[in-house]
GROMACS .gro file of C-alpha atoms in nm:
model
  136
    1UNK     CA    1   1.582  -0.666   0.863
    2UNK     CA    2   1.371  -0.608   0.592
    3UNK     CA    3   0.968  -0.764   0.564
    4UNK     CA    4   0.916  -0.954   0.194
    5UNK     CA    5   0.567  -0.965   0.127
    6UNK     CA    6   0.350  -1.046  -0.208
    7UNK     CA    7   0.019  -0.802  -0.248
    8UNK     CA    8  -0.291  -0.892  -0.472
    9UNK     CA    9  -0.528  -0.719  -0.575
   10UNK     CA   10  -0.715  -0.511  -0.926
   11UNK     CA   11  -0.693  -0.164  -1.041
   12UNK     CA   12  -0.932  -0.004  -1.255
   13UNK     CA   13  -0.843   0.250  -1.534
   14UNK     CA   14  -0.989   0.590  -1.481
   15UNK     CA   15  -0.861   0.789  -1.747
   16UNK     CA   16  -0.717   0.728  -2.045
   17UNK     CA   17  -0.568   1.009  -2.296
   18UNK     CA   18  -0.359   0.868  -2.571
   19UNK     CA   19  -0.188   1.061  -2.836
   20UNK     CA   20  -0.027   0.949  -3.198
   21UNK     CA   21   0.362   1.165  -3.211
   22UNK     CA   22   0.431   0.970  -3.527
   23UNK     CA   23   0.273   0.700  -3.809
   24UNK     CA   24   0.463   0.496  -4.005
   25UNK     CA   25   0.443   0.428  -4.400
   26UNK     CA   26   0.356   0.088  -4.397
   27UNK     CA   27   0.134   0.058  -4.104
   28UNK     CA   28   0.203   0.146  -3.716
   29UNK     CA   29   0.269   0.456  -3.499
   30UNK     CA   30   0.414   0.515  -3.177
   31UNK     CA   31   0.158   0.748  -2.906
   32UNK     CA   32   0.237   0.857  -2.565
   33UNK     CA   33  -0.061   0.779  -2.296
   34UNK     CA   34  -0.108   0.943  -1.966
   35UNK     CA   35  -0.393   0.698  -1.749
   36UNK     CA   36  -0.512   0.748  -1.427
   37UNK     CA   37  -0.560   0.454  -1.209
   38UNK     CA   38  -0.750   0.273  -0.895
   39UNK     CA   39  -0.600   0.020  -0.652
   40UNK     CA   40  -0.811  -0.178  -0.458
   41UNK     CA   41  -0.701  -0.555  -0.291
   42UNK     CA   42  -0.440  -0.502  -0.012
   43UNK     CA   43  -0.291  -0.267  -0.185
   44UNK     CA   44  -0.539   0.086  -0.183
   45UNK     CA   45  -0.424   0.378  -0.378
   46UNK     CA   46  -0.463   0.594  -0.704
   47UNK     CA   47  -0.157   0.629  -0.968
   48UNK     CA   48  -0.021   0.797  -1.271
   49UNK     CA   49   0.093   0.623  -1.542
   50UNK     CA   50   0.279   0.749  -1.847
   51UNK     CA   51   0.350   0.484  -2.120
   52UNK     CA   52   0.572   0.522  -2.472
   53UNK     CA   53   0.378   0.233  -2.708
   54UNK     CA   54   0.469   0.090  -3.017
   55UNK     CA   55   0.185  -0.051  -3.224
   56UNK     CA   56   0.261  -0.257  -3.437
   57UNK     CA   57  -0.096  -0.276  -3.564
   58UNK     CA   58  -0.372  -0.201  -3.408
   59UNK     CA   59  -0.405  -0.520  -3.169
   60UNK     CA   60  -0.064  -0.562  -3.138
   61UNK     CA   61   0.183  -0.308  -2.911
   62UNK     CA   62   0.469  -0.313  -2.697
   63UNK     CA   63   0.455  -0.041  -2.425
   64UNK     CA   64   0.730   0.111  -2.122
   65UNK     CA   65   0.683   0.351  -1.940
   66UNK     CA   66   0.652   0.494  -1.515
   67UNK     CA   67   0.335   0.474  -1.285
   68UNK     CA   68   0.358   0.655  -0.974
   69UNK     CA   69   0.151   0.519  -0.686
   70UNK     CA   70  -0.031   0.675  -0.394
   71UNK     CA   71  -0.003   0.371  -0.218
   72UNK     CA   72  -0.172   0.270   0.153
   73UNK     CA   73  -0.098  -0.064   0.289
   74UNK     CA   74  -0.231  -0.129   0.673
   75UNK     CA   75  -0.092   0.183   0.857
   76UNK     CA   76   0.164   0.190   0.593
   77UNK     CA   77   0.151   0.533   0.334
   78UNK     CA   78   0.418   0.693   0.075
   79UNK     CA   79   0.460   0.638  -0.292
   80UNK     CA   80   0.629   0.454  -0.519
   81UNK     CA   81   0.759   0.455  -0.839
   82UNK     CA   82   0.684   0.170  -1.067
   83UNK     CA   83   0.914   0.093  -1.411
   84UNK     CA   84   0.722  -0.060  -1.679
   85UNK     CA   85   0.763  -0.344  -1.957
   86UNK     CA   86   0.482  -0.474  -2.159
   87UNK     CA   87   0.309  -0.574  -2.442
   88UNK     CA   88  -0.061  -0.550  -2.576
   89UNK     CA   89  -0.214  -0.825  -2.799
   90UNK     CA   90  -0.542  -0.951  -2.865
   91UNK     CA   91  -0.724  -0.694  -2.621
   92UNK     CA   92  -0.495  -0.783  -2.334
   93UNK     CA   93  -0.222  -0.598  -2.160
   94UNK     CA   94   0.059  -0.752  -1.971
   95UNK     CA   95   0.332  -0.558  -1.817
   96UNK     CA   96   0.603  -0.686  -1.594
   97UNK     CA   97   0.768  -0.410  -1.364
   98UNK     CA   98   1.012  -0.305  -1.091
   99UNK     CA   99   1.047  -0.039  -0.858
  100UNK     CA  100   1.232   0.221  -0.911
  101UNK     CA  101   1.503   0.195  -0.595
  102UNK     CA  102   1.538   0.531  -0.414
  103UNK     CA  103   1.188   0.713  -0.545
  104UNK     CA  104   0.946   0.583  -0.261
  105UNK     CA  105   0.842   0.829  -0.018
  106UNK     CA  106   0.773   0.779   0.309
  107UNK     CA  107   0.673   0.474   0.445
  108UNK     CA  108   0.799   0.324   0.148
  109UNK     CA  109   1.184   0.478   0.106
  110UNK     CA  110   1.401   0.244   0.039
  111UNK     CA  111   1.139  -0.024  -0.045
  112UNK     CA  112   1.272  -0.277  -0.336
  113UNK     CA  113   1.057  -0.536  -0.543
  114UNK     CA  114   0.879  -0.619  -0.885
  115UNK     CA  115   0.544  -0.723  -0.961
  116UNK     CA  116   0.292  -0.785  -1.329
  117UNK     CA  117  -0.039  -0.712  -1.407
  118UNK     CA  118  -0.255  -0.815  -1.669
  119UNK     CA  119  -0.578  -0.724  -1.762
  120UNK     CA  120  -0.900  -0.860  -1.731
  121UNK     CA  121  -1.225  -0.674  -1.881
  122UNK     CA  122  -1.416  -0.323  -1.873
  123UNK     CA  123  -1.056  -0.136  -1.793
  124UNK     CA  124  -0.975  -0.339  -1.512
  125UNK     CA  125  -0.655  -0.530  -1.464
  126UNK     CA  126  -0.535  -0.786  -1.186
  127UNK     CA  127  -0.156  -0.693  -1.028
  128UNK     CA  128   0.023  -0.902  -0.808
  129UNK     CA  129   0.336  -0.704  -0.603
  130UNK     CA  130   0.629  -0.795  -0.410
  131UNK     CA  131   0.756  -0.589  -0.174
  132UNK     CA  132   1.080  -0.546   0.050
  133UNK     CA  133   1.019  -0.282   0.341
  134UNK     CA  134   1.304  -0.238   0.563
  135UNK     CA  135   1.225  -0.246   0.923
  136UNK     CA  136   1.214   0.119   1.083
   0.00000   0.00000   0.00000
């Protein structure tokens, strides 16, 4: 028996370090970025993120990429492994994810589900998460 639940919350970017691996003739480049993150909302935690992005210009840019979280729910603590999918345009991020099945630890082995984000301002971004944790 496995417990589905839907978590809320914000993280806030902590560091950001982007770099350019090629440019393109007519306009665009593809950079790798490696971001530190904050969870707060009923979800607590910190997380690394590693995104591949393709700009298409400089407010436009498709992005995928892994975030591992350090994540705490109740009495609940492990990681997981998020898989990203998303797109930047007009100063706004959006990324739609899953978990990767089989790379929690701990509490959260086996744990299945998907989630999105999309930020807001100042670095911050609003996620919402759904979980399946099998019953121990």
């Amino acid at each position: 028996m496995s417990k589905n639940d839907i978590y809320r919350g914000h993280f806030q970017i902590t560091a950001w370090d982007e770099s350019t691996y090629i440019t393109f003739a007519e306009g665009g480049k593809q950079t790798h970025a490696k971001i530190t993150q904050q969870y707060d909302g009923e979800i607590t935690g910190d997380a690394n993120v590693n995104y591949l992005m393709t700009y298409l210009n400089d407010d436009h840019a498709f992005f995928v990429g892994y975030e591992v979280i350090n994540i705490f729910i109740s009495q609940l603590k492990g990681t997981i492994t998020l898989q990203h999918i998303g797109e930047y345009q007009n100063h706004i991020a959006s990324s739609n994810f899953t978990i990767v099945v089989d790379a929690g630890t701990g509490d959260f082995k086996n744990v299945t589900g998907q989630g999105f984000f999309k930020t807001t301002d100042n670095g911050q971004a609003n996620y919402e998460l759904s979980l399946s944790i099998p019953a121990k």
